[in-house]
Short mmCIF file of C-alpha atoms in Angstrom, two decimals:
data_model
loop_
_atom_site.label_atom_id
_atom_site.label_comp_id
_atom_site.label_asym_id
_atom_site.label_seq_id
_atom_site.Cartn_x
_atom_site.Cartn_y
_atom_site.Cartn_z
CA MET A 1051 20.88 0.94 -0.68
CA TYR A 1052 21.88 -1.32 -3.12
CA ASN A 1053 25.05 -3.81 -2.31
CA GLN A 1054 27.63 -4.42 -4.98
CA GLY A 1055 28.40 -7.50 -3.67
CA ALA A 1056 25.07 -8.77 -4.25
CA VAL A 1057 25.69 -7.36 -8.49
CA GLU A 1058 28.65 -9.70 -8.78
CA GLY A 1059 28.20 -12.56 -6.76
CA ALA A 1060 24.87 -12.73 -9.52
CA ALA A 1061 27.11 -11.78 -12.23
CA ASN A 1062 29.65 -14.98 -10.95
CA ARG A 1063 27.26 -17.32 -10.85
CA GLU A 1064 25.23 -16.93 -13.67
CA LEU A 1065 28.11 -17.90 -16.30
CA GLY A 1066 26.94 -17.01 -19.58
CA SER A 1067 24.01 -14.64 -18.85
CA ARG A 1068 24.69 -10.95 -19.80
CA VAL A 1069 21.20 -9.30 -18.60
CA PHE A 1070 19.92 -8.84 -14.91
CA VAL A 1071 16.64 -7.90 -13.80
CA TYR A 1072 16.60 -5.13 -11.17
CA GLU A 1073 13.59 -4.62 -9.21
CA VAL A 1074 13.56 -0.84 -7.88
CA VAL A 1075 11.69 1.03 -5.45
CA GLY A 1076 11.30 4.25 -4.25
CA LEU A 1077 12.51 5.97 -7.61
CA ARG A 1078 11.53 9.89 -7.42
CA GLN A 1079 10.59 12.03 -10.14
CA ASN A 1080 12.92 15.26 -9.69
CA GLU A 1081 13.46 17.83 -7.14
CA GLU A 1082 10.25 19.59 -8.06
CA THR A 1083 8.18 16.84 -7.40
CA ASP A 1084 10.18 16.54 -4.12
CA GLN A 1085 8.94 19.34 -2.94
CA THR A 1086 5.08 18.26 -3.42
CA ASN A 1087 3.13 18.06 -0.28
CA TYR A 1088 0.85 15.62 -1.84
CA PRO A 1089 1.62 11.80 -2.81
CA ILE A 1090 2.61 10.90 -6.04
CA ARG A 1091 1.56 7.32 -5.63
CA LYS A 1092 3.68 4.56 -8.02
CA SER A 1093 2.59 1.59 -5.99
CA GLY A 1094 4.63 -1.56 -6.44
CA SER A 1095 8.15 -2.42 -7.88
CA VAL A 1096 9.53 -1.12 -10.72
CA PHE A 1097 11.69 -3.67 -13.13
CA ILE A 1098 14.30 -2.88 -15.13
CA ARG A 1099 16.54 -5.01 -17.75
CA VAL A 1100 19.96 -4.25 -17.46
CA PRO A 1101 22.67 -5.59 -19.50
CA TYR A 1102 25.89 -6.25 -18.14
CA ASN A 1103 27.97 -3.85 -19.68
CA ARG A 1104 25.63 -1.10 -17.96
CA MET A 1105 24.90 -2.29 -14.21
CA ASN A 1106 26.84 0.02 -12.38
CA GLN A 1107 25.88 2.78 -15.15
CA GLU A 1108 22.02 1.90 -13.78
CA MET A 1109 23.03 1.78 -10.59
CA ARG A 1110 24.17 5.33 -10.28
CA ARG A 1111 21.23 6.18 -12.64
CA ILE A 1112 18.95 4.93 -9.29
CA THR A 1113 20.78 6.52 -6.61
CA ARG A 1114 20.49 9.55 -8.10
CA LEU A 1115 16.76 9.24 -8.88
CA GLY A 1116 16.24 8.16 -5.30
CA GLY A 1117 15.82 4.63 -5.95
CA LYS A 1118 16.26 1.51 -4.02
CA ILE A 1119 17.76 -1.89 -5.77
CA VAL A 1120 15.82 -4.48 -3.70
CA SER A 1121 16.50 -7.38 -5.74
CA ILE A 1122 18.55 -8.42 -8.67
CA GLN A 1123 18.69 -11.61 -10.90
CA ALA A 1124 20.18 -13.25 -13.71
CA VAL A 1125 17.41 -13.38 -16.48
CA SER A 1126 18.71 -16.85 -17.77
CA THR A 1127 18.00 -18.25 -14.04
CA LEU A 1128 14.27 -16.59 -14.24
CA GLU A 1129 13.74 -17.72 -17.57
CA GLN A 1130 14.00 -21.47 -16.30
CA LEU A 1131 10.71 -20.82 -15.03
CA ASN A 1132 9.48 -20.49 -17.97
CA GLY A 1133 10.17 -17.25 -18.78
CA LYS A 1134 8.60 -15.42 -15.34
CA VAL A 1135 10.16 -13.19 -13.09
CA SER A 1136 10.39 -13.16 -9.42
CA HIS A 1137 9.19 -10.22 -7.63
CA GLU A 1138 9.55 -10.66 -3.23
CA SER A 1139 7.72 -7.88 -1.74
CA ALA A 1140 10.77 -5.57 -0.55
CA GLU A 1141 8.92 -5.13 2.64
CA HIS A 1142 7.54 -8.98 3.54
CA LYS A 1143 9.20 -11.85 1.61
CA GLU A 1144 6.72 -14.52 2.89
CA GLU A 1145 4.68 -14.19 -0.82
CA SER A 1146 5.80 -13.76 -4.52
CA LEU A 1147 3.93 -12.36 -7.33
CA VAL A 1148 5.20 -13.65 -10.40
CA THR A 1149 5.33 -11.54 -13.69
CA SER A 1150 5.75 -12.42 -17.44
CA ASP A 1151 6.92 -10.41 -20.26
CA LYS A 1152 4.22 -11.85 -22.30
CA ALA A 1153 1.21 -11.20 -19.27
CA ALA A 1154 -0.15 -8.00 -21.37
CA ASN A 1155 -0.90 -9.93 -24.55
CA THR A 1156 -2.46 -12.48 -22.53
CA GLU A 1157 -6.45 -12.33 -23.71
CA GLY A 1158 -9.23 -13.77 -21.51
CA ASN A 1159 -9.87 -14.67 -18.17
CA GLY A 1160 -7.04 -17.00 -17.01
CA LYS A 1161 -7.46 -19.93 -14.75
CA ALA A 1162 -7.73 -19.27 -10.90
CA THR A 1163 -4.35 -20.66 -8.85
CA PRO A 1164 -6.19 -22.45 -6.02
CA VAL A 1165 -5.49 -20.88 -2.61
CA ALA A 1166 -5.29 -23.15 -0.14
CA ASN A 1167 -7.49 -24.38 3.12
CA SER A 1168 -9.38 -20.89 1.64
CA GLU A 1169 -12.28 -20.88 3.32
CA VAL A 1170 -13.74 -18.04 2.14
CA LYS A 1171 -17.03 -17.57 4.23
CA GLY A 1172 -18.45 -14.33 3.05
CA PHE A 1173 -15.18 -14.36 2.52
CA ALA A 1174 -12.05 -15.62 3.78
CA LYS A 1175 -12.01 -15.58 7.89
CA PRO A 1176 -8.68 -16.14 9.29
CA PRO A 1177 -7.86 -18.54 12.08
CA ALA A 1178 -7.53 -17.36 15.59
CA GLU A 1179 -4.24 -15.76 16.53
CA ASP A 1180 -1.09 -17.72 18.24
CA GLN A 1181 -0.63 -15.32 21.19
CA LEU A 1182 3.33 -15.28 21.63
CA LYS A 1183 3.95 -13.04 24.99
CA LYS A 1184 6.67 -10.39 25.62
CA LYS A 1185 8.00 -7.61 28.02
CA ASP A 1186 8.86 -3.79 27.21
CA LYS A 1187 11.29 -1.81 29.61
CA LYS A 1188 7.81 -0.69 31.33
CA GLY A 1189 6.57 -4.45 31.65
CA ASN A 1190 3.83 -4.19 28.99
CA THR A 1191 2.87 -7.21 27.22
CA MET A 1192 3.28 -7.54 23.39
CA THR A 1193 1.31 -9.90 21.74
CA GLN A 1194 2.25 -11.68 18.25
CA ALA A 1195 0.20 -12.32 16.51
CA LYS A 1196 1.04 -14.88 13.52
CA ALA A 1197 -2.67 -15.74 12.14
CA LYS A 1198 -2.38 -13.03 9.66
CA LYS A 1199 0.23 -14.57 7.48
CA GLY A 1200 -1.55 -18.30 6.95
CA ALA A 1201 -2.38 -19.90 4.35
CA ASP A 1202 -6.42 -18.94 4.57
CA VAL A 1203 -5.46 -15.48 3.32
CA PRO A 1204 -5.75 -15.71 -0.60
CA VAL A 1205 -2.72 -14.86 -2.62
CA ASN A 1206 -2.00 -15.02 -6.37
CA ILE A 1207 -5.71 -16.26 -7.41
CA TYR A 1208 -5.04 -14.48 -11.10
CA ARG A 1209 -1.09 -14.75 -12.32
CA PRO A 1210 0.11 -12.58 -14.98
CA ASN A 1211 0.53 -14.69 -17.35
CA ALA A 1212 -3.50 -15.61 -17.10
CA PRO A 1213 -5.14 -12.40 -15.71
CA PHE A 1214 -8.45 -11.96 -14.78
CA VAL A 1215 -10.25 -9.63 -17.37
CA GLY A 1216 -13.12 -6.97 -15.54
CA LYS A 1217 -15.03 -3.96 -16.34
CA CYS A 1218 -15.01 -0.92 -15.39
CA ILE A 1219 -18.21 -0.03 -13.92
CA SER A 1220 -17.18 3.40 -12.48
CA ASN A 1221 -14.67 5.68 -12.77
CA GLU A 1222 -15.54 9.34 -10.02
CA PRO A 1223 -13.38 11.88 -9.49
CA LEU A 1224 -12.17 12.49 -5.75
CA VAL A 1225 -10.41 15.85 -6.01
CA LYS A 1226 -13.53 18.79 -5.70
CA GLU A 1227 -12.87 22.14 -7.46
CA ASP A 1228 -9.73 23.66 -7.13
CA GLY A 1229 -7.84 20.43 -5.32
CA ILE A 1230 -4.72 19.69 -6.89
CA GLY A 1231 -4.18 16.64 -9.79
CA ILE A 1232 -6.06 14.18 -10.68
CA VAL A 1233 -7.40 10.99 -8.17
CA GLN A 1234 -10.27 8.52 -8.99
CA HIS A 1235 -12.11 5.75 -7.77
CA LEU A 1236 -12.47 2.92 -10.31
CA LYS A 1237 -14.81 -0.14 -9.76
CA PHE A 1238 -14.52 -3.42 -11.37
CA ASP A 1239 -16.67 -6.10 -11.76
CA LEU A 1240 -15.15 -9.50 -10.70
CA SER A 1241 -18.41 -11.45 -11.79
CA GLY A 1242 -17.61 -14.78 -13.55
CA GLY A 1243 -14.00 -15.22 -11.90
CA ASP A 1244 -12.59 -16.54 -9.03
CA LEU A 1245 -10.59 -13.09 -6.92
CA LYS A 1246 -11.27 -13.04 -3.86
CA TYR A 1247 -9.24 -10.17 -1.34
CA VAL A 1248 -9.37 -8.81 2.12
CA GLU A 1249 -8.72 -5.85 3.54
CA GLY A 1250 -5.55 -4.91 3.30
CA GLN A 1251 -4.35 -6.51 0.28
CA SER A 1252 -3.10 -4.69 -3.24
CA ILE A 1253 -3.89 -6.17 -6.59
CA GLY A 1254 -1.92 -5.64 -9.90
CA ILE A 1255 -3.01 -3.96 -12.70
CA ILE A 1256 -1.46 -4.73 -16.60
CA PRO A 1257 -1.91 -1.58 -18.78
CA PRO A 1258 -2.29 -2.56 -22.28
CA GLY A 1259 0.59 -1.61 -24.76
CA VAL A 1260 4.36 -1.95 -24.51
CA ASP A 1261 7.16 -0.29 -22.57
CA LYS A 1262 10.00 2.09 -23.91
CA ASN A 1263 11.98 -1.35 -25.01
CA GLY A 1264 9.08 -2.51 -27.28
CA LYS A 1265 8.12 -5.31 -24.13
CA PRO A 1266 4.30 -5.63 -23.43
CA GLU A 1267 4.32 -3.16 -20.07
CA LYS A 1268 4.59 -4.57 -16.44
CA LEU A 1269 1.66 -5.21 -14.07
CA ARG A 1270 1.65 -1.92 -11.33
CA LEU A 1271 0.57 -2.72 -7.95
CA TYR A 1272 -2.55 -0.65 -6.09
CA SER A 1273 -3.83 -0.68 -2.49
CA ILE A 1274 -7.51 -2.08 -2.19
CA ALA A 1275 -10.05 0.48 -1.32
CA SER A 1276 -13.03 -1.79 -0.78
CA THR A 1277 -13.72 -4.26 2.11
CA ARG A 1278 -13.96 -7.79 0.64
CA HIS A 1279 -17.57 -7.10 -0.30
CA GLY A 1280 -16.73 -4.64 -2.77
CA ASP A 1281 -18.57 -1.47 -2.66
CA ASP A 1282 -21.96 -2.63 -2.96
CA VAL A 1283 -21.56 -5.76 -0.84
CA ASP A 1284 -22.11 -8.17 -3.32
CA ASP A 1285 -18.97 -9.86 -3.60
CA LYS A 1286 -18.68 -9.08 -7.09
CA THR A 1287 -16.96 -5.89 -7.24
CA VAL A 1288 -13.14 -4.39 -5.99
CA SER A 1289 -12.47 -0.87 -6.21
CA LEU A 1290 -8.79 1.19 -6.20
CA CYS A 1291 -8.36 5.28 -5.25
CA VAL A 1292 -5.50 5.96 -8.20
CA ARG A 1293 -3.81 9.48 -8.31
CA GLN A 1294 -2.41 10.04 -12.20
CA LEU A 1295 1.49 10.45 -11.94
CA GLU A 1296 2.59 13.64 -13.81
CA TYR A 1297 5.87 14.95 -13.23
CA LYS A 1298 9.22 16.89 -15.80
CA HIS A 1299 11.99 14.46 -16.76
CA PRO A 1300 14.76 14.76 -14.57
CA GLU A 1301 17.56 14.94 -17.40
CA THR A 1302 14.99 15.89 -20.37
CA GLY A 1303 12.50 18.31 -18.74
CA GLU A 1304 9.45 17.01 -20.65
CA THR A 1305 6.00 16.25 -19.38
CA VAL A 1306 5.67 12.25 -18.67
CA TYR A 1307 2.74 10.78 -16.92
CA GLY A 1308 2.70 7.65 -15.50
CA VAL A 1309 1.19 4.91 -18.27
CA CYS A 1310 -0.72 2.86 -15.43
CA SER A 1311 -2.01 5.89 -13.27
CA THR A 1312 -2.86 7.60 -17.07
CA HIS A 1313 -4.44 4.50 -18.15
CA LEU A 1314 -7.11 3.75 -14.99
CA THR A 1315 -7.69 7.32 -14.38
CA GLN A 1316 -9.08 7.92 -17.88
CA LEU A 1317 -10.48 4.65 -18.23
CA GLU A 1318 -14.69 4.44 -19.25
CA VAL A 1319 -17.08 2.64 -18.11
CA GLY A 1320 -17.51 -0.50 -19.60
CA ALA A 1321 -13.88 -0.94 -20.47
CA GLU A 1322 -11.67 -4.27 -20.14
CA VAL A 1323 -8.68 -4.48 -17.37
CA LYS A 1324 -6.55 -7.39 -16.65
CA ILE A 1325 -6.49 -7.99 -12.62
CA THR A 1326 -3.68 -10.14 -10.90
CA GLY A 1327 -3.68 -10.67 -7.21
CA PRO A 1328 -4.26 -10.31 -4.98
CA VAL A 1329 -1.17 -9.90 -2.60
CA GLY A 1330 -0.30 -9.14 0.35
CA LYS A 1331 0.11 -9.54 4.18
CA GLU A 1332 1.84 -6.99 5.72
CA MET A 1333 -1.09 -4.75 6.26
CA LEU A 1334 -4.39 -6.72 7.20
CA LEU A 1335 -6.96 -6.03 9.56
CA PRO A 1336 -6.98 -7.89 13.13
CA GLU A 1337 -10.02 -9.73 13.85
CA ASP A 1338 -10.18 -8.40 17.08
CA PRO A 1339 -13.58 -6.32 16.83
CA GLU A 1340 -12.81 -4.60 20.29
CA ALA A 1341 -8.62 -3.60 18.89
CA LYS A 1342 -7.56 0.19 19.03
CA VAL A 1343 -6.99 0.90 15.38
CA ILE A 1344 -4.08 4.22 14.65
CA MET A 1345 -4.16 5.13 10.91
CA MET A 1346 -1.69 7.50 9.06
CA ALA A 1347 -2.06 8.35 5.91
CA THR A 1348 -1.14 10.79 3.32
CA GLY A 1349 -3.22 10.90 -0.18
CA THR A 1350 -4.34 8.33 -1.42
CA GLY A 1351 -2.22 6.07 0.75
CA ILE A 1352 -5.89 6.40 2.29
CA ALA A 1353 -6.83 3.42 0.30
CA PRO A 1354 -6.44 0.76 2.39
CA MET A 1355 -7.79 2.66 5.20
CA ARG A 1356 -11.31 3.01 3.40
CA ALA A 1357 -11.44 -0.74 3.50
CA TYR A 1358 -10.96 -0.43 7.01
CA LEU A 1359 -12.94 2.01 7.83
CA TRP A 1360 -15.75 0.19 5.89
CA ARG A 1361 -15.67 -3.09 7.33
CA MET A 1362 -15.77 -0.91 10.93
CA PHE A 1363 -18.31 1.11 10.08
CA LYS A 1364 -20.54 1.00 7.11
CA ASP A 1365 -24.10 -0.28 8.15
CA ALA A 1366 -24.16 -2.80 4.67
CA GLU A 1367 -20.81 -4.38 5.26
CA ARG A 1368 -21.85 -4.69 9.45
CA ALA A 1369 -25.21 -6.51 8.40
CA ALA A 1370 -22.91 -8.65 5.62
CA ASN A 1371 -20.39 -9.80 8.96
CA PRO A 1372 -22.18 -11.07 12.03
CA GLU A 1373 -18.78 -12.10 13.32
CA TYR A 1374 -17.07 -9.05 12.61
CA GLN A 1375 -18.88 -5.60 14.93
CA PHE A 1376 -16.40 -3.11 15.63
CA LYS A 1377 -16.65 -2.06 19.41
CA GLY A 1378 -13.28 -1.24 19.50
CA PHE A 1379 -11.60 2.72 18.88
CA SER A 1380 -10.38 3.88 15.01
CA TRP A 1381 -7.74 7.14 14.75
CA LEU A 1382 -7.31 8.11 11.56
CA ILE A 1383 -4.70 10.85 10.82
CA PHE A 1384 -5.04 12.34 7.38
CA GLY A 1385 -2.23 14.60 5.18
CA VAL A 1386 -3.87 16.19 2.28
CA PRO A 1387 -2.11 19.70 0.30
CA THR A 1388 -5.88 21.16 0.38
CA THR A 1389 -9.38 20.85 1.81
CA PRO A 1390 -10.64 20.19 -1.67
CA ASN A 1391 -8.00 16.96 -1.57
CA ILE A 1392 -9.59 15.40 1.41
CA LEU A 1393 -10.57 11.69 -0.59
CA TYR A 1394 -13.62 10.21 0.87
CA LYS A 1395 -14.63 13.15 3.12
CA GLU A 1396 -18.34 12.81 2.73
CA GLU A 1397 -18.10 9.23 3.52
CA LEU A 1398 -15.28 9.98 6.35
CA GLU A 1399 -17.28 12.81 8.66
CA GLN A 1400 -20.92 10.45 8.28
CA MET A 1401 -18.38 7.52 10.46
CA GLN A 1402 -17.40 10.15 12.43
CA GLU A 1403 -20.96 11.50 13.19
CA LYS A 1404 -22.44 8.02 13.96
CA TYR A 1405 -19.31 6.61 15.79
CA PRO A 1406 -17.80 9.04 17.83
CA ASP A 1407 -17.01 6.93 20.24
CA ASN A 1408 -15.49 4.57 17.96
CA PHE A 1409 -13.90 6.87 15.50
CA ARG A 1410 -11.43 10.44 15.32
CA LEU A 1411 -10.80 11.59 12.41
CA THR A 1412 -7.70 14.16 12.20
CA CYS A 1413 -6.72 16.07 8.46
CA ALA A 1414 -3.29 17.92 8.23
CA ILE A 1415 -4.03 20.07 5.23
CA SER A 1416 -0.65 21.13 4.69
CA ARG A 1417 -1.75 24.36 2.32
CA GLU A 1418 -4.20 25.84 4.26
CA GLN A 1419 -2.93 25.06 8.25
CA LYS A 1420 0.01 25.73 9.88
CA ASN A 1421 2.53 24.09 12.57
CA PRO A 1422 3.57 25.42 16.01
CA GLN A 1423 6.65 26.71 14.19
CA GLY A 1424 4.25 28.76 11.74
CA GLY A 1425 5.92 26.17 8.91
CA ARG A 1426 3.12 23.97 6.82
CA MET A 1427 0.83 21.67 9.29
CA TYR A 1428 1.84 17.65 7.70
CA ILE A 1429 0.93 14.65 8.93
CA GLN A 1430 4.00 14.71 10.97
CA ASP A 1431 3.38 17.96 13.18
CA ARG A 1432 -0.26 16.10 13.88
CA VAL A 1433 1.68 13.53 14.89
CA ALA A 1434 3.65 15.38 17.30
CA GLU A 1435 1.07 17.39 18.99
CA HIS A 1436 -0.91 14.34 19.64
CA ALA A 1437 2.37 12.25 20.63
CA ASP A 1438 2.29 11.52 23.90
CA GLU A 1439 -1.96 10.49 23.30
CA LEU A 1440 -0.99 8.37 20.89
CA TRP A 1441 2.28 6.56 22.05
CA GLN A 1442 -0.74 5.67 25.52
CA LEU A 1443 -2.73 4.11 22.55
CA ILE A 1444 0.40 2.03 20.71
CA LYS A 1445 1.37 0.64 24.16
CA GLU A 1446 -2.03 -1.37 24.09
CA GLU A 1447 -1.84 -4.98 23.25
CA LYS A 1448 -4.79 -4.57 20.86
CA THR A 1449 -3.42 -1.47 19.65
CA HIS A 1450 -2.63 -1.86 15.79
CA THR A 1451 -1.16 1.15 13.76
CA TYR A 1452 -1.43 1.18 9.75
CA ILE A 1453 1.07 3.74 7.70
CA CYS A 1454 0.69 4.14 3.80
CA GLY A 1455 1.48 7.16 1.64
CA LEU A 1456 4.24 9.15 1.06
CA ARG A 1457 7.85 7.66 2.72
CA GLY A 1458 9.17 11.13 3.51
CA MET A 1459 6.48 11.27 6.68
CA GLU A 1460 8.05 7.91 8.86
CA GLY A 1461 10.82 10.18 10.00
CA GLY A 1462 8.69 12.62 11.52
CA ILE A 1463 6.69 10.19 13.20
CA ASP A 1464 9.34 8.50 14.61
CA GLU A 1465 10.66 12.00 15.76
CA ALA A 1466 7.79 12.58 17.72
CA LEU A 1467 6.91 8.78 19.31
CA THR A 1468 10.52 9.02 20.38
CA ALA A 1469 9.78 11.88 22.49
CA ALA A 1470 7.16 10.90 23.51
CA ALA A 1471 8.27 7.53 24.45
CA ALA A 1472 11.48 8.88 26.20
CA LYS A 1473 9.56 10.77 28.71
CA GLU A 1474 8.82 6.77 30.23
CA GLY A 1475 12.66 6.13 29.92
CA VAL A 1476 11.85 3.74 26.75
CA VAL A 1477 13.70 3.91 23.62
CA TRP A 1478 11.10 4.10 20.81
CA SER A 1479 13.46 2.22 18.17
CA ASP A 1480 13.61 -0.87 20.97
CA TYR A 1481 9.95 -0.72 20.81
CA GLN A 1482 9.22 -0.40 17.20
CA LYS A 1483 11.37 -3.10 16.24
CA GLN A 1484 8.94 -4.96 19.19
CA LEU A 1485 6.27 -3.64 17.79
CA LYS A 1486 6.88 -5.07 14.53
CA LYS A 1487 7.84 -8.22 15.64
CA ALA A 1488 4.67 -9.15 16.96
CA HIS A 1489 2.95 -7.78 14.01
CA ARG A 1490 1.50 -4.42 15.39
CA TRP A 1491 3.36 -2.17 13.08
CA HIS A 1492 2.20 -1.99 9.93
CA VAL A 1493 3.94 -0.27 6.98
CA GLU A 1494 3.58 0.50 3.58
CA THR A 1495 5.32 3.70 1.85
CA TYR A 1496 6.70 4.68 -1.05
#
């Protein structure tokens, strides 16, 4: 929800400035696409330059489209930072991603920004977690792990005004025949640069060209779908899972295609791509090899989950990480519209077959399965079906829960866990707050 007072305050503080930048998240496409049960991924924020005399009008338009304004800044203030626009994540404020109107015109690989104390050993190994204890209403111990917010997680090695220029190694379709939409798995060559990342982070992609205002296109953020070692386990690649955005314009009715998603899904092998980052500390995987990990994803929200699962179960990856041999338990609940839309299906089934005691896969296939009420089976229905079991897992100290995909699933998940917790006299909303403070409840939805 936007704050009218923030707008007035910004206008008063920045005397003489008549242009503002809105950082907006959660824009929907239209009522038709709101009814779809598969994700239209829009990673990261949208930045909108707004003249002072159109601020209220633009606010109403954003609200009408379901968007949320997470920051408003005067251009005059931002341009004091060498013309750069500061972008703070709506989910976590501990880092910033710098964007620039000149970013898309920068040629060649930029100079990597040093990351303090990032002893990237095969690669970055976070320090031991600081443990802070809390008691919940049932006397269970809550573990607060602060280590993941530390300085040795690489952030913003490459910035938009000096991006890394990689090359597309492969661009493979993930949706099988008769599936819905276009989803591609892209792998980029990072050799010749210093870009490092860890599981759960994102990178920025700067598409070529200019926007409707004649300005260079801004970057879009995408969750990384590979481990820190890359799909080839040679520390030289990074992979993304990208869906082509397609929707009807809410006012004109014309078909609109996402600029960056279309660029990526149609990218040819050998083509160059401008990459920034990495960014993100909210979705990092715990270092404890005996952790229990609950993953709930829809569509391309599978990207970070794939990285986690590769780190846990892929033979070559395990060989590359002798210090991390997963012995815990992971459970993926994955929501898709049809069976052909089960992304990375063969990989997931192979892992489940090889590690039946450590990995559990549960799918919610909305257009093929029915919930107990006879309606479509969505991910929140699967959570409700297993709510008691999930609740028992969530209470354990070593359990981390990750949610990535459509924001609409959060309400149903909370409703199911509210009922399960209430059976023990626990208020789920209060307990969830404790989980978030303990960095055991990780959410990245759109």
